[in-house]
PDB file of C-alpha atoms in Angstrom:
ATOM      1  CA  MET A 106     143.189  -3.439 259.905  1.00 50.00           C
ATOM      2  CA  PRO A 107     143.452  -7.217 259.182  1.00 55.00           C
ATOM      3  CA  ASN A 108     143.052  -8.356 255.638  1.00 60.00           C
ATOM      4  CA  ASN A 109     139.643  -9.800 254.889  1.00 63.00           C
ATOM      5  CA  PRO A 110     140.003 -12.797 252.534  1.00 67.00           C
ATOM      6  CA  LYS A 111     136.473 -12.128 251.261  1.00 68.00           C
ATOM      7  CA  VAL A 112     137.338  -8.588 250.133  1.00 70.00           C
ATOM      8  CA  HIS A 113     139.009  -8.238 246.744  1.00 65.00           C
ATOM      9  CA  TYR A 114     140.660  -5.108 245.379  1.00 66.00           C
ATOM     10  CA  ILE A 115     139.233  -4.083 242.005  1.00 69.00           C
ATOM     11  CA  PRO A 116     141.276  -1.299 240.308  1.00 70.00           C
ATOM     12  CA  ALA A 117     139.509   1.469 238.448  1.00 65.00           C
ATOM     13  CA  ASN A 118     139.061   1.010 234.723  1.00 65.00           C
ATOM     14  CA  PRO A 119     141.623   2.970 232.699  1.00 62.00           C
ATOM     15  CA  PRO A 120     140.101   6.110 231.224  1.00 58.00           C
ATOM     16  CA  LYS A 121     138.686   5.543 227.774  1.00 61.00           C
ATOM     17  CA  ARG A 122     140.632   7.073 224.906  1.00 56.00           C
ATOM     18  CA  GLU A 123     137.987   9.251 223.342  1.00 77.00           C
ATOM     19  CA  LYS A 124     139.754  11.748 221.092  1.00 90.00           C
ATOM     20  CA  CYS A 125     141.225  10.652 217.760  1.00 94.00           C
ATOM     21  CA  VAL A 126     144.473  12.498 217.118  1.00 95.00           C
ATOM     22  CA  GLY A 127     146.326  13.133 213.871  1.00 95.00           C
ATOM     23  CA  ILE A 128     149.977  14.194 213.744  1.00 95.00           C
ATOM     24  CA  TYR A 129     151.046  16.405 210.838  1.00 94.00           C
ATOM     25  CA  CYS A 130     154.713  16.916 209.962  1.00 90.00           C
ATOM     26  CA  ARG A 131     156.346  18.644 207.008  1.00 86.00           C
ATOM     27  CA  VAL A 132     159.887  19.308 205.794  1.00 84.00           C
ATOM     28  CA  SER A 133     160.938  21.478 202.877  1.00 78.00           C
ATOM     29  CA  THR A 134     163.498  19.159 201.220  1.00 79.00           C
ATOM     30  CA  ASN A 135     164.411  15.481 201.076  1.00 79.00           C
ATOM     31  CA  SER A 136     167.967  16.066 202.306  1.00 80.00           C
ATOM     32  CA  MET A 137     169.349  13.773 204.991  1.00 82.00           C
ATOM     33  CA  GLU A 138     169.242  16.578 207.551  1.00 80.00           C
ATOM     34  CA  GLN A 139     165.588  17.340 206.807  1.00 82.00           C
ATOM     35  CA  LEU A 140     164.608  13.664 206.885  1.00 86.00           C
ATOM     36  CA  LYS A 141     166.209  13.359 210.327  1.00 86.00           C
ATOM     37  CA  SER A 142     164.162  16.395 211.372  1.00 84.00           C
ATOM     38  CA  LEU A 143     161.025  14.676 210.095  1.00 88.00           C
ATOM     39  CA  THR A 144     161.800  11.547 212.116  1.00 90.00           C
ATOM     40  CA  ALA A 145     162.393  13.658 215.229  1.00 89.00           C
ATOM     41  CA  GLN A 146     159.073  15.493 214.738  1.00 89.00           C
ATOM     42  CA  VAL A 147     157.108  12.251 214.428  1.00 92.00           C
ATOM     43  CA  SER A 148     158.864  10.640 217.396  1.00 92.00           C
ATOM     44  CA  HIS A 149     158.347  13.642 219.679  1.00 92.00           C
ATOM     45  CA  LEU A 150     154.679  14.179 218.829  1.00 93.00           C
ATOM     46  CA  THR A 151     153.927  10.451 219.107  1.00 94.00           C
ATOM     47  CA  ARG A 152     155.341  10.417 222.648  1.00 93.00           C
ATOM     48  CA  LEU A 153     153.365  13.559 223.455  1.00 92.00           C
ATOM     49  CA  THR A 154     150.122  11.943 222.284  1.00 93.00           C
ATOM     50  CA  ALA A 155     150.803   8.862 224.394  1.00 92.00           C
ATOM     51  CA  THR A 156     151.050  10.957 227.578  1.00 92.00           C
ATOM     52  CA  VAL A 157     147.359  11.918 227.431  1.00 91.00           C
ATOM     53  CA  PRO A 158     145.168   8.895 228.324  1.00 89.00           C
ATOM     54  CA  GLN A 159     142.113  10.302 226.528  1.00 91.00           C
ATOM     55  CA  TRP A 160     143.964  10.599 223.207  1.00 93.00           C
ATOM     56  CA  LEU A 161     144.166   7.884 220.587  1.00 93.00           C
ATOM     57  CA  LEU A 162     146.702   8.273 217.795  1.00 94.00           C
ATOM     58  CA  SER A 163     144.735   7.722 214.620  1.00 93.00           C
ATOM     59  CA  ASP A 164     147.239   8.548 211.864  1.00 95.00           C
ATOM     60  CA  VAL A 165     150.485  10.323 211.009  1.00 95.00           C
ATOM     61  CA  TYR A 166     150.638  12.614 207.962  1.00 94.00           C
ATOM     62  CA  MET A 167     154.031  13.511 206.483  1.00 92.00           C
ATOM     63  CA  ASP A 168     154.742  15.852 203.557  1.00 90.00           C
ATOM     64  CA  ILE A 169     158.179  16.103 201.953  1.00 85.00           C
ATOM     65  CA  ALA A 170     158.632  18.862 199.392  1.00 73.00           C
ATOM     66  CA  THR A 171     161.181  17.954 196.688  1.00 58.00           C
ATOM     67  CA  SER A 172     162.462  19.582 193.511  1.00 46.00           C
ATOM     68  CA  LYS A 173     160.123  17.303 191.550  1.00 50.00           C
ATOM     69  CA  THR A 174     156.953  17.816 193.578  1.00 47.00           C
ATOM     70  CA  GLY A 175     157.579  21.405 194.672  1.00 50.00           C
ATOM     71  CA  SER A 176     155.318  22.388 197.576  1.00 56.00           C
ATOM     72  CA  SER A 177     153.046  19.361 197.193  1.00 68.00           C
ATOM     73  CA  ARG A 178     150.820  18.850 200.252  1.00 81.00           C
ATOM     74  CA  LYS A 179     149.265  15.502 199.419  1.00 89.00           C
ATOM     75  CA  GLU A 180     149.339  14.291 203.013  1.00 91.00           C
ATOM     76  CA  PHE A 181     147.940  17.545 204.343  1.00 89.00           C
ATOM     77  CA  ASN A 182     144.999  17.240 201.973  1.00 90.00           C
ATOM     78  CA  ARG A 183     144.490  13.644 203.103  1.00 93.00           C
ATOM     79  CA  MET A 184     144.426  14.868 206.702  1.00 92.00           C
ATOM     80  CA  LEU A 185     141.795  17.461 205.780  1.00 91.00           C
ATOM     81  CA  GLU A 186     139.636  14.770 204.192  1.00 93.00           C
ATOM     82  CA  ASP A 187     139.898  12.676 207.369  1.00 94.00           C
ATOM     83  CA  CYS A 188     138.831  15.702 209.410  1.00 93.00           C
ATOM     84  CA  LYS A 189     135.840  16.221 207.130  1.00 92.00           C
ATOM     85  CA  SER A 190     134.950  12.546 207.589  1.00 93.00           C
ATOM     86  CA  HIS A 191     135.137  13.037 211.400  1.00 92.00           C
ATOM     87  CA  LYS A 192     138.029  10.579 211.684  1.00 94.00           C
ATOM     88  CA  LEU A 193     140.083  13.201 213.547  1.00 94.00           C
ATOM     89  CA  GLU A 194     139.182  15.554 216.369  1.00 95.00           C
ATOM     90  CA  ILE A 195     142.631  16.884 217.216  1.00 95.00           C
ATOM     91  CA  VAL A 196     145.562  17.771 214.988  1.00 94.00           C
ATOM     92  CA  ILE A 197     149.021  18.275 216.462  1.00 94.00           C
ATOM     93  CA  THR A 198     151.973  19.791 214.631  1.00 91.00           C
ATOM     94  CA  LYS A 199     155.421  20.975 215.702  1.00 87.00           C
ATOM     95  CA  ASP A 200     154.945  24.683 215.036  1.00 81.00           C
ATOM     96  CA  VAL A 201     153.294  27.272 212.819  1.00 79.00           C
ATOM     97  CA  SER A 202     155.937  26.992 210.081  1.00 74.00           C
ATOM     98  CA  ARG A 203     155.107  23.301 209.550  1.00 77.00           C
ATOM     99  CA  PHE A 204     151.568  24.224 208.459  1.00 77.00           C
ATOM    100  CA  GLY A 205     152.646  26.351 205.517  1.00 69.00           C
ATOM    101  CA  ARG A 206     155.348  28.444 203.887  1.00 65.00           C
ATOM    102  CA  ASP A 207     153.739  31.809 204.592  1.00 66.00           C
ATOM    103  CA  THR A 208     151.083  33.529 206.685  1.00 70.00           C
ATOM    104  CA  VAL A 209     148.341  33.169 204.076  1.00 75.00           C
ATOM    105  CA  GLU A 210     148.883  29.414 203.759  1.00 76.00           C
ATOM    106  CA  VAL A 211     149.002  28.919 207.541  1.00 76.00           C
ATOM    107  CA  LEU A 212     145.833  30.919 208.165  1.00 79.00           C
ATOM    108  CA  ASP A 213     143.998  29.135 205.362  1.00 82.00           C
ATOM    109  CA  ALA A 214     144.850  25.760 206.923  1.00 81.00           C
ATOM    110  CA  PHE A 215     143.900  26.974 210.393  1.00 82.00           C
ATOM    111  CA  ASN A 216     140.542  28.361 209.230  1.00 84.00           C
ATOM    112  CA  GLN A 217     139.655  25.135 207.416  1.00 86.00           C
ATOM    113  CA  LEU A 218     140.263  23.069 210.540  1.00 88.00           C
ATOM    114  CA  LYS A 219     138.492  25.601 212.721  1.00 86.00           C
ATOM    115  CA  ALA A 220     135.386  25.399 210.477  1.00 87.00           C
ATOM    116  CA  LEU A 221     135.444  21.608 210.873  1.00 90.00           C
ATOM    117  CA  GLY A 222     135.530  21.900 214.669  1.00 90.00           C
ATOM    118  CA  VAL A 223     138.964  20.285 214.872  1.00 93.00           C
ATOM    119  CA  ARG A 224     141.215  21.277 217.737  1.00 92.00           C
ATOM    120  CA  VAL A 225     144.656  22.399 216.525  1.00 91.00           C
ATOM    121  CA  ILE A 226     147.774  22.334 218.689  1.00 91.00           C
ATOM    122  CA  PHE A 227     151.018  24.035 217.641  1.00 88.00           C
ATOM    123  CA  GLU A 228     153.179  22.274 220.200  1.00 89.00           C
ATOM    124  CA  GLY A 229     156.406  24.206 219.678  1.00 83.00           C
ATOM    125  CA  ASN A 230     154.625  27.568 219.923  1.00 79.00           C
ATOM    126  CA  SER A 231     152.464  26.547 222.929  1.00 82.00           C
ATOM    127  CA  LEU A 232     149.303  27.410 220.981  1.00 84.00           C
ATOM    128  CA  ASP A 233     146.113  25.428 221.442  1.00 87.00           C
ATOM    129  CA  THR A 234     142.746  26.382 219.941  1.00 84.00           C
ATOM    130  CA  ALA A 235     141.069  24.852 222.992  1.00 83.00           C
ATOM    131  CA  ASN A 236     142.670  27.466 225.241  1.00 81.00           C
ATOM    132  CA  THR A 237     142.977  30.491 222.962  1.00 73.00           C
ATOM    133  CA  SER A 238     140.335  32.716 221.390  1.00 74.00           C
ATOM    134  CA  SER A 239     140.094  32.580 217.607  1.00 65.00           C
ATOM    135  CA  ASP A 240     140.955  36.255 217.117  1.00 68.00           C
ATOM    136  CA  LEU A 241     144.002  36.024 219.351  1.00 74.00           C
ATOM    137  CA  MET A 242     145.025  32.769 217.671  1.00 72.00           C
ATOM    138  CA  VAL A 243     144.915  34.403 214.246  1.00 71.00           C
ATOM    139  CA  ALA A 244     146.922  37.399 215.472  1.00 74.00           C
ATOM    140  CA  VAL A 245     149.558  35.177 217.078  1.00 74.00           C
ATOM    141  CA  ILE A 246     149.813  32.941 213.991  1.00 71.00           C
ATOM    142  CA  GLU A 247     150.288  35.977 211.755  1.00 70.00           C
ATOM    143  CA  SER A 248     153.034  37.425 213.936  1.00 73.00           C
ATOM    144  CA  ILE A 249     154.850  34.102 214.362  1.00 69.00           C
ATOM    145  CA  ALA A 250     154.627  33.219 210.673  1.00 65.00           C
ATOM    146  CA  GLN A 251     155.873  36.671 209.667  1.00 67.00           C
ATOM    147  CA  ALA A 252     158.779  36.495 212.113  1.00 68.00           C
ATOM    148  CA  GLU A 253     159.736  33.021 210.897  1.00 65.00           C
ATOM    149  CA  ASN A 254     159.593  34.099 207.254  1.00 65.00           C
ATOM    150  CA  GLU A 255     161.813  37.096 207.972  1.00 67.00           C
ATOM    151  CA  SER A 256     164.231  34.910 209.930  1.00 64.00           C
ATOM    152  CA  ARG A 257     164.292  32.325 207.135  1.00 64.00           C
ATOM    153  CA  SER A 258     164.947  35.004 204.502  1.00 66.00           C
ATOM    154  CA  GLU A 259     167.705  36.522 206.596  1.00 67.00           C
ATOM    155  CA  ASN A 260     169.316  33.097 207.076  1.00 63.00           C
ATOM    156  CA  ILE A 261     169.200  32.488 203.319  1.00 63.00           C
ATOM    157  CA  ARG A 262     170.811  35.867 202.608  1.00 67.00           C
ATOM    158  CA  TRP A 263     173.446  35.226 205.273  1.00 66.00           C
ATOM    159  CA  GLY A 264     174.202  31.802 203.768  1.00 67.00           C
ATOM    160  CA  ILE A 265     174.576  33.278 200.275  1.00 67.00           C
ATOM    161  CA  LYS A 266     176.996  35.919 201.581  1.00 72.00           C
ATOM    162  CA  GLN A 267     179.047  33.378 203.511  1.00 73.00           C
ATOM    163  CA  ARG A 268     179.409  31.035 200.534  1.00 70.00           C
ATOM    164  CA  ALA A 269     180.232  33.987 198.292  1.00 67.00           C
ATOM    165  CA  ALA A 270     182.915  35.202 200.710  1.00 72.00           C
ATOM    166  CA  GLN A 271     184.434  31.714 201.031  1.00 70.00           C
ATOM    167  CA  GLY A 272     184.394  31.106 197.267  1.00 70.00           C
ATOM    168  CA  THR A 273     182.205  28.011 197.656  1.00 70.00           C
ATOM    169  CA  SER A 274     179.000  29.407 196.146  1.00 74.00           C
ATOM    170  CA  LYS A 275     177.641  27.445 193.200  1.00 78.00           C
ATOM    171  CA  LEU A 276     176.584  30.774 191.713  1.00 76.00           C
ATOM    172  CA  TYR A 277     180.194  31.317 190.633  1.00 80.00           C
ATOM    173  CA  ASP A 278     179.801  28.427 188.188  1.00 83.00           C
ATOM    174  CA  ARG A 279     176.354  29.378 186.958  1.00 84.00           C
ATOM    175  CA  LYS A 280     176.197  29.012 183.187  1.00 87.00           C
ATOM    176  CA  CYS A 281     175.781  31.898 180.795  1.00 90.00           C
ATOM    177  CA  TYR A 282     175.873  32.157 177.009  1.00 93.00           C
ATOM    178  CA  SER A 283     179.008  30.517 175.524  1.00 93.00           C
ATOM    179  CA  TYR A 284     179.867  28.522 178.646  1.00 93.00           C
ATOM    180  CA  LYS A 285     178.980  24.966 179.601  1.00 92.00           C
ATOM    181  CA  HIS A 286     179.815  22.647 182.484  1.00 91.00           C
ATOM    182  CA  ASN A 287     182.466  19.960 182.407  1.00 91.00           C
ATOM    183  CA  GLU A 288     182.211  16.663 184.297  1.00 89.00           C
ATOM    184  CA  ASP A 289     183.271  18.371 187.544  1.00 86.00           C
ATOM    185  CA  GLY A 290     180.616  21.076 187.199  1.00 85.00           C
ATOM    186  CA  HIS A 291     183.113  23.818 186.340  1.00 87.00           C
ATOM    187  CA  LEU A 292     182.717  26.273 183.480  1.00 91.00           C
ATOM    188  CA  VAL A 293     184.408  25.634 180.145  1.00 93.00           C
ATOM    189  CA  ILE A 294     184.092  27.562 176.887  1.00 94.00           C
ATOM    190  CA  ASP A 295     181.579  26.506 174.256  1.00 93.00           C
ATOM    191  CA  GLU A 296     183.753  27.272 171.243  1.00 93.00           C
ATOM    192  CA  GLU A 297     180.821  27.171 168.825  1.00 93.00           C
ATOM    193  CA  THR A 298     179.079  30.174 170.422  1.00 94.00           C
ATOM    194  CA  ALA A 299     182.127  31.930 171.918  1.00 95.00           C
ATOM    195  CA  LYS A 300     182.862  33.430 168.492  1.00 95.00           C
ATOM    196  CA  ASN A 301     179.442  35.127 168.660  1.00 95.00           C
ATOM    197  CA  VAL A 302     180.368  36.832 171.935  1.00 96.00           C
ATOM    198  CA  LYS A 303     183.585  38.126 170.375  1.00 96.00           C
ATOM    199  CA  LEU A 304     181.600  39.330 167.361  1.00 96.00           C
ATOM    200  CA  ILE A 305     179.161  41.258 169.573  1.00 96.00           C
ATOM    201  CA  TYR A 306     182.007  43.009 171.418  1.00 96.00           C
ATOM    202  CA  ASP A 307     183.797  43.827 168.152  1.00 95.00           C
ATOM    203  CA  LEU A 308     180.632  45.214 166.572  1.00 96.00           C
ATOM    204  CA  TYR A 309     179.962  47.412 169.587  1.00 95.00           C
ATOM    205  CA  LEU A 310     183.486  48.858 169.631  1.00 94.00           C
ATOM    206  CA  SER A 311     183.300  49.437 165.874  1.00 93.00           C
ATOM    207  CA  GLY A 312     180.425  51.839 166.516  1.00 92.00           C
ATOM    208  CA  GLN A 313     177.359  49.624 166.127  1.00 93.00           C
ATOM    209  CA  SER A 314     174.410  50.291 168.423  1.00 92.00           C
ATOM    210  CA  VAL A 315     172.676  47.446 170.243  1.00 93.00           C
ATOM    211  CA  VAL A 316     169.905  47.540 167.650  1.00 93.00           C
ATOM    212  CA  GLY A 317     172.529  47.457 164.896  1.00 94.00           C
ATOM    213  CA  ILE A 318     174.194  44.434 166.499  1.00 95.00           C
ATOM    214  CA  ILE A 319     170.849  42.625 166.638  1.00 95.00           C
ATOM    215  CA  LYS A 320     170.256  43.286 162.944  1.00 94.00           C
ATOM    216  CA  GLU A 321     173.702  41.951 162.079  1.00 95.00           C
ATOM    217  CA  LEU A 322     173.222  38.795 164.162  1.00 95.00           C
ATOM    218  CA  GLU A 323     169.850  38.100 162.592  1.00 94.00           C
ATOM    219  CA  LYS A 324     171.266  38.826 159.132  1.00 94.00           C
ATOM    220  CA  ARG A 325     173.935  36.172 159.772  1.00 94.00           C
ATOM    221  CA  LYS A 326     171.211  33.815 161.045  1.00 95.00           C
ATOM    222  CA  ILE A 327     172.891  33.478 164.450  1.00 95.00           C
ATOM    223  CA  LEU A 328     170.398  32.140 166.994  1.00 94.00           C
ATOM    224  CA  SER A 329     169.885  33.770 170.385  1.00 93.00           C
ATOM    225  CA  PRO A 330     170.901  32.023 173.664  1.00 92.00           C
ATOM    226  CA  THR A 331     167.366  30.585 173.842  1.00 90.00           C
ATOM    227  CA  GLY A 332     167.586  29.242 170.296  1.00 91.00           C
ATOM    228  CA  LYS A 333     165.338  31.879 168.738  1.00 92.00           C
ATOM    229  CA  GLU A 334     165.900  33.804 165.522  1.00 92.00           C
ATOM    230  CA  LYS A 335     165.068  37.110 167.228  1.00 93.00           C
ATOM    231  CA  TRP A 336     167.439  38.681 169.743  1.00 94.00           C
ATOM    232  CA  CYS A 337     166.324  41.161 172.407  1.00 92.00           C
ATOM    233  CA  LYS A 338     168.165  44.308 173.484  1.00 93.00           C
ATOM    234  CA  THR A 339     168.399  43.184 177.133  1.00 92.00           C
ATOM    235  CA  THR A 340     170.306  40.036 176.149  1.00 93.00           C
ATOM    236  CA  ILE A 341     172.937  42.033 174.264  1.00 94.00           C
ATOM    237  CA  ASP A 342     173.203  44.634 177.024  1.00 93.00           C
ATOM    238  CA  VAL A 343     173.727  41.964 179.713  1.00 92.00           C
ATOM    239  CA  MET A 344     176.369  40.222 177.607  1.00 93.00           C
ATOM    240  CA  LEU A 345     178.239  43.499 177.174  1.00 95.00           C
ATOM    241  CA  SER A 346     178.338  43.938 180.980  1.00 91.00           C
ATOM    242  CA  ASN A 347     179.120  40.394 182.093  1.00 91.00           C
ATOM    243  CA  ASP A 348     182.460  40.138 183.951  1.00 90.00           C
ATOM    244  CA  LYS A 349     182.409  36.380 183.518  1.00 91.00           C
ATOM    245  CA  TYR A 350     183.623  36.713 179.927  1.00 93.00           C
ATOM    246  CA  THR A 351     186.929  38.072 181.344  1.00 92.00           C
ATOM    247  CA  ARG A 352     187.532  35.201 183.862  1.00 88.00           C
ATOM    248  CA  ASP A 353     185.966  37.137 186.755  1.00 84.00           C
ATOM    249  CA  VAL A 354     182.608  36.615 188.464  1.00 85.00           C
ATOM    250  CA  ARG A 355     180.904  39.299 190.525  1.00 80.00           C
ATOM    251  CA  LEU A 356     178.177  38.290 193.008  1.00 79.00           C
ATOM    252  CA  LEU A 357     175.616  40.421 194.869  1.00 67.00           C
ATOM    253  CA  LYS A 358     176.009  43.277 192.406  1.00 62.00           C
ATOM    254  CA  SER A 359     172.328  44.214 192.200  1.00 57.00           C
ATOM    255  CA  GLY A 360     172.926  47.412 194.133  1.00 52.00           C
ATOM    256  CA  LYS A 361     170.659  46.315 196.996  1.00 54.00           C
ATOM    257  CA  SER A 362     173.546  44.631 198.808  1.00 49.00           C
ATOM    258  CA  GLU A 363     176.034  46.604 200.859  1.00 61.00           C
ATOM    259  CA  VAL A 364     178.900  44.383 199.667  1.00 66.00           C
ATOM    260  CA  GLN A 365     179.981  42.625 196.476  1.00 75.00           C
ATOM    261  CA  TYR A 366     182.248  39.644 195.915  1.00 76.00           C
ATOM    262  CA  LEU A 367     184.597  39.375 192.944  1.00 78.00           C
ATOM    263  CA  TYR A 368     186.071  35.944 192.224  1.00 78.00           C
ATOM    264  CA  SER A 369     189.113  36.330 189.984  1.00 82.00           C
ATOM    265  CA  ASP A 370     190.217  33.653 187.489  1.00 84.00           C
ATOM    266  CA  ASN A 371     187.017  31.694 188.025  1.00 87.00           C
ATOM    267  CA  ASN A 372     186.767  30.386 184.456  1.00 90.00           C
ATOM    268  CA  PRO A 373     188.514  30.636 181.068  1.00 93.00           C
ATOM    269  CA  ALA A 374     188.177  34.023 179.377  1.00 93.00           C
ATOM    270  CA  ILE A 375     186.471  34.730 176.062  1.00 95.00           C
ATOM    271  CA  ILE A 376     187.067  38.499 176.113  1.00 94.00           C
ATOM    272  CA  SER A 377     190.229  40.255 177.277  1.00 94.00           C
ATOM    273  CA  LYS A 378     189.918  42.661 180.182  1.00 93.00           C
ATOM    274  CA  GLU A 379     191.174  45.476 177.974  1.00 95.00           C
ATOM    275  CA  VAL A 380     188.353  44.925 175.464  1.00 95.00           C
ATOM    276  CA  PHE A 381     185.808  44.573 178.273  1.00 95.00           C
ATOM    277  CA  GLU A 382     186.902  47.858 179.915  1.00 94.00           C
ATOM    278  CA  ALA A 383     186.827  49.612 176.541  1.00 95.00           C
ATOM    279  CA  VAL A 384     183.224  48.492 176.086  1.00 94.00           C
ATOM    280  CA  GLN A 385     182.264  49.764 179.564  1.00 93.00           C
ATOM    281  CA  ILE A 386     183.800  53.175 178.800  1.00 93.00           C
ATOM    282  CA  GLU A 387     181.979  53.280 175.453  1.00 93.00           C
ATOM    283  CA  LYS A 388     178.671  52.302 177.089  1.00 91.00           C
ATOM    284  CA  LYS A 389     179.048  55.141 179.573  1.00 89.00           C
ATOM    285  CA  ARG A 390     179.881  57.577 176.768  1.00 88.00           C
ATOM    286  CA  ARG A 391     176.829  56.529 174.754  1.00 85.00           C
ATOM    287  CA  SER A 392     174.427  56.608 177.689  1.00 79.00           C
ATOM    288  CA  ASN A 393     171.818  59.332 177.404  1.00 71.00           C
ATOM    289  CA  VAL A 394     171.641  59.574 181.193  1.00 60.00           C
ATOM    290  CA  ARG A 395     174.001  61.866 183.065  1.00 63.00           C
ATOM    291  CA  ARG A 396     174.188  62.909 186.711  1.00 58.00           C
ATOM    292  CA  ASP A 397     174.762  66.413 188.012  1.00 58.00           C
ATOM    293  CA  GLU A 398     176.913  67.346 191.013  1.00 61.00           C
ATOM    294  CA  ASN A 399     174.029  66.375 193.357  1.00 58.00           C
ATOM    295  CA  GLY A 400     173.754  62.909 191.857  1.00 53.00           C
ATOM    296  CA  THR A 401     170.432  63.658 190.163  1.00 55.00           C
ATOM    297  CA  ALA A 402     169.919  61.679 186.946  1.00 49.00           C
ATOM    298  CA  LYS A 403     169.032  63.663 183.845  1.00 58.00           C
ATOM    299  CA  ARG A 404     168.606  62.555 180.258  1.00 60.00           C
ATOM    300  CA  LYS A 405     170.583  64.065 177.411  1.00 58.00           C
ATOM    301  CA  VAL A 406     168.777  65.723 174.552  1.00 52.00           C
ATOM    302  CA  TYR A 407     170.209  63.363 171.953  1.00 57.00           C
ATOM    303  CA  LYS A 408     170.498  59.555 171.992  1.00 62.00           C
ATOM    304  CA  TYR A 409     173.452  57.701 170.547  1.00 60.00           C
ATOM    305  CA  SER A 410     173.127  56.648 166.922  1.00 59.00           C
ATOM    306  CA  SER A 411     175.496  54.531 164.867  1.00 57.00           C
ATOM    307  CA  ARG A 412     174.524  56.495 161.754  1.00 59.00           C
ATOM    308  CA  LYS A 413     177.197  58.811 160.449  1.00 50.00           C
TER     309      LYS A 413
END
């Protein structure tokens, strides 16, 4: 068909961008790795928004939790206010975990946006309130959030075990009474209070009970590790069981872990191993709890007393 010079081609008008979209991103720390993750989230979701002609990117909301601000969600709250003001109709986020730290927090956020009539898209989980019933959405969010929390907890536990096994855990150099950190972050003895630790061990081996030791410390006006005049029994008991005073540090010894890690010669000693072992034997002797051949715990009739 020959071209007609009087006929002009008029292309269709591009579809109008009708829906205002907000992108919400969150990371749990301000580490370099997490900040790179934040940048990747924003970049990916921005490109995703641009692929839908009817969507108009209205704003980007970014929360960064730090040691100073904790779990501050200032940007999330700003996004909620914009939704209440009808500035947003769609909210897109990477996945369920970005909306909160636990199931309760995620569901609370979801329900607030649902009540405002805002469409929510969890892009990484392929969840969209426009295509999923509310009841199913809630059920899926709960299951995903729970699974992610369990996975996160397991990863944390695995990381602690790995660092403990490799000897790189910072927990080995965690301070306790009579130790302080040097410039390199390693433990050194606080000579001023180390003599109090030695006194406590000596008093115990001389026959004093924990209560008797507390009375003696308070009589000598020796302040507790927290700077108080009063000492508590738990503090003394923990000090009398702390391997760290002998140069050794034991991690994951709560009894809930299937393994323990003992780091030898971790720090300078305040108490000799011989004195420490003698105290452990004496503690066992004084204990009013005994176990029968079946492992059942039973209490003795009489408690230990330092009175003659």
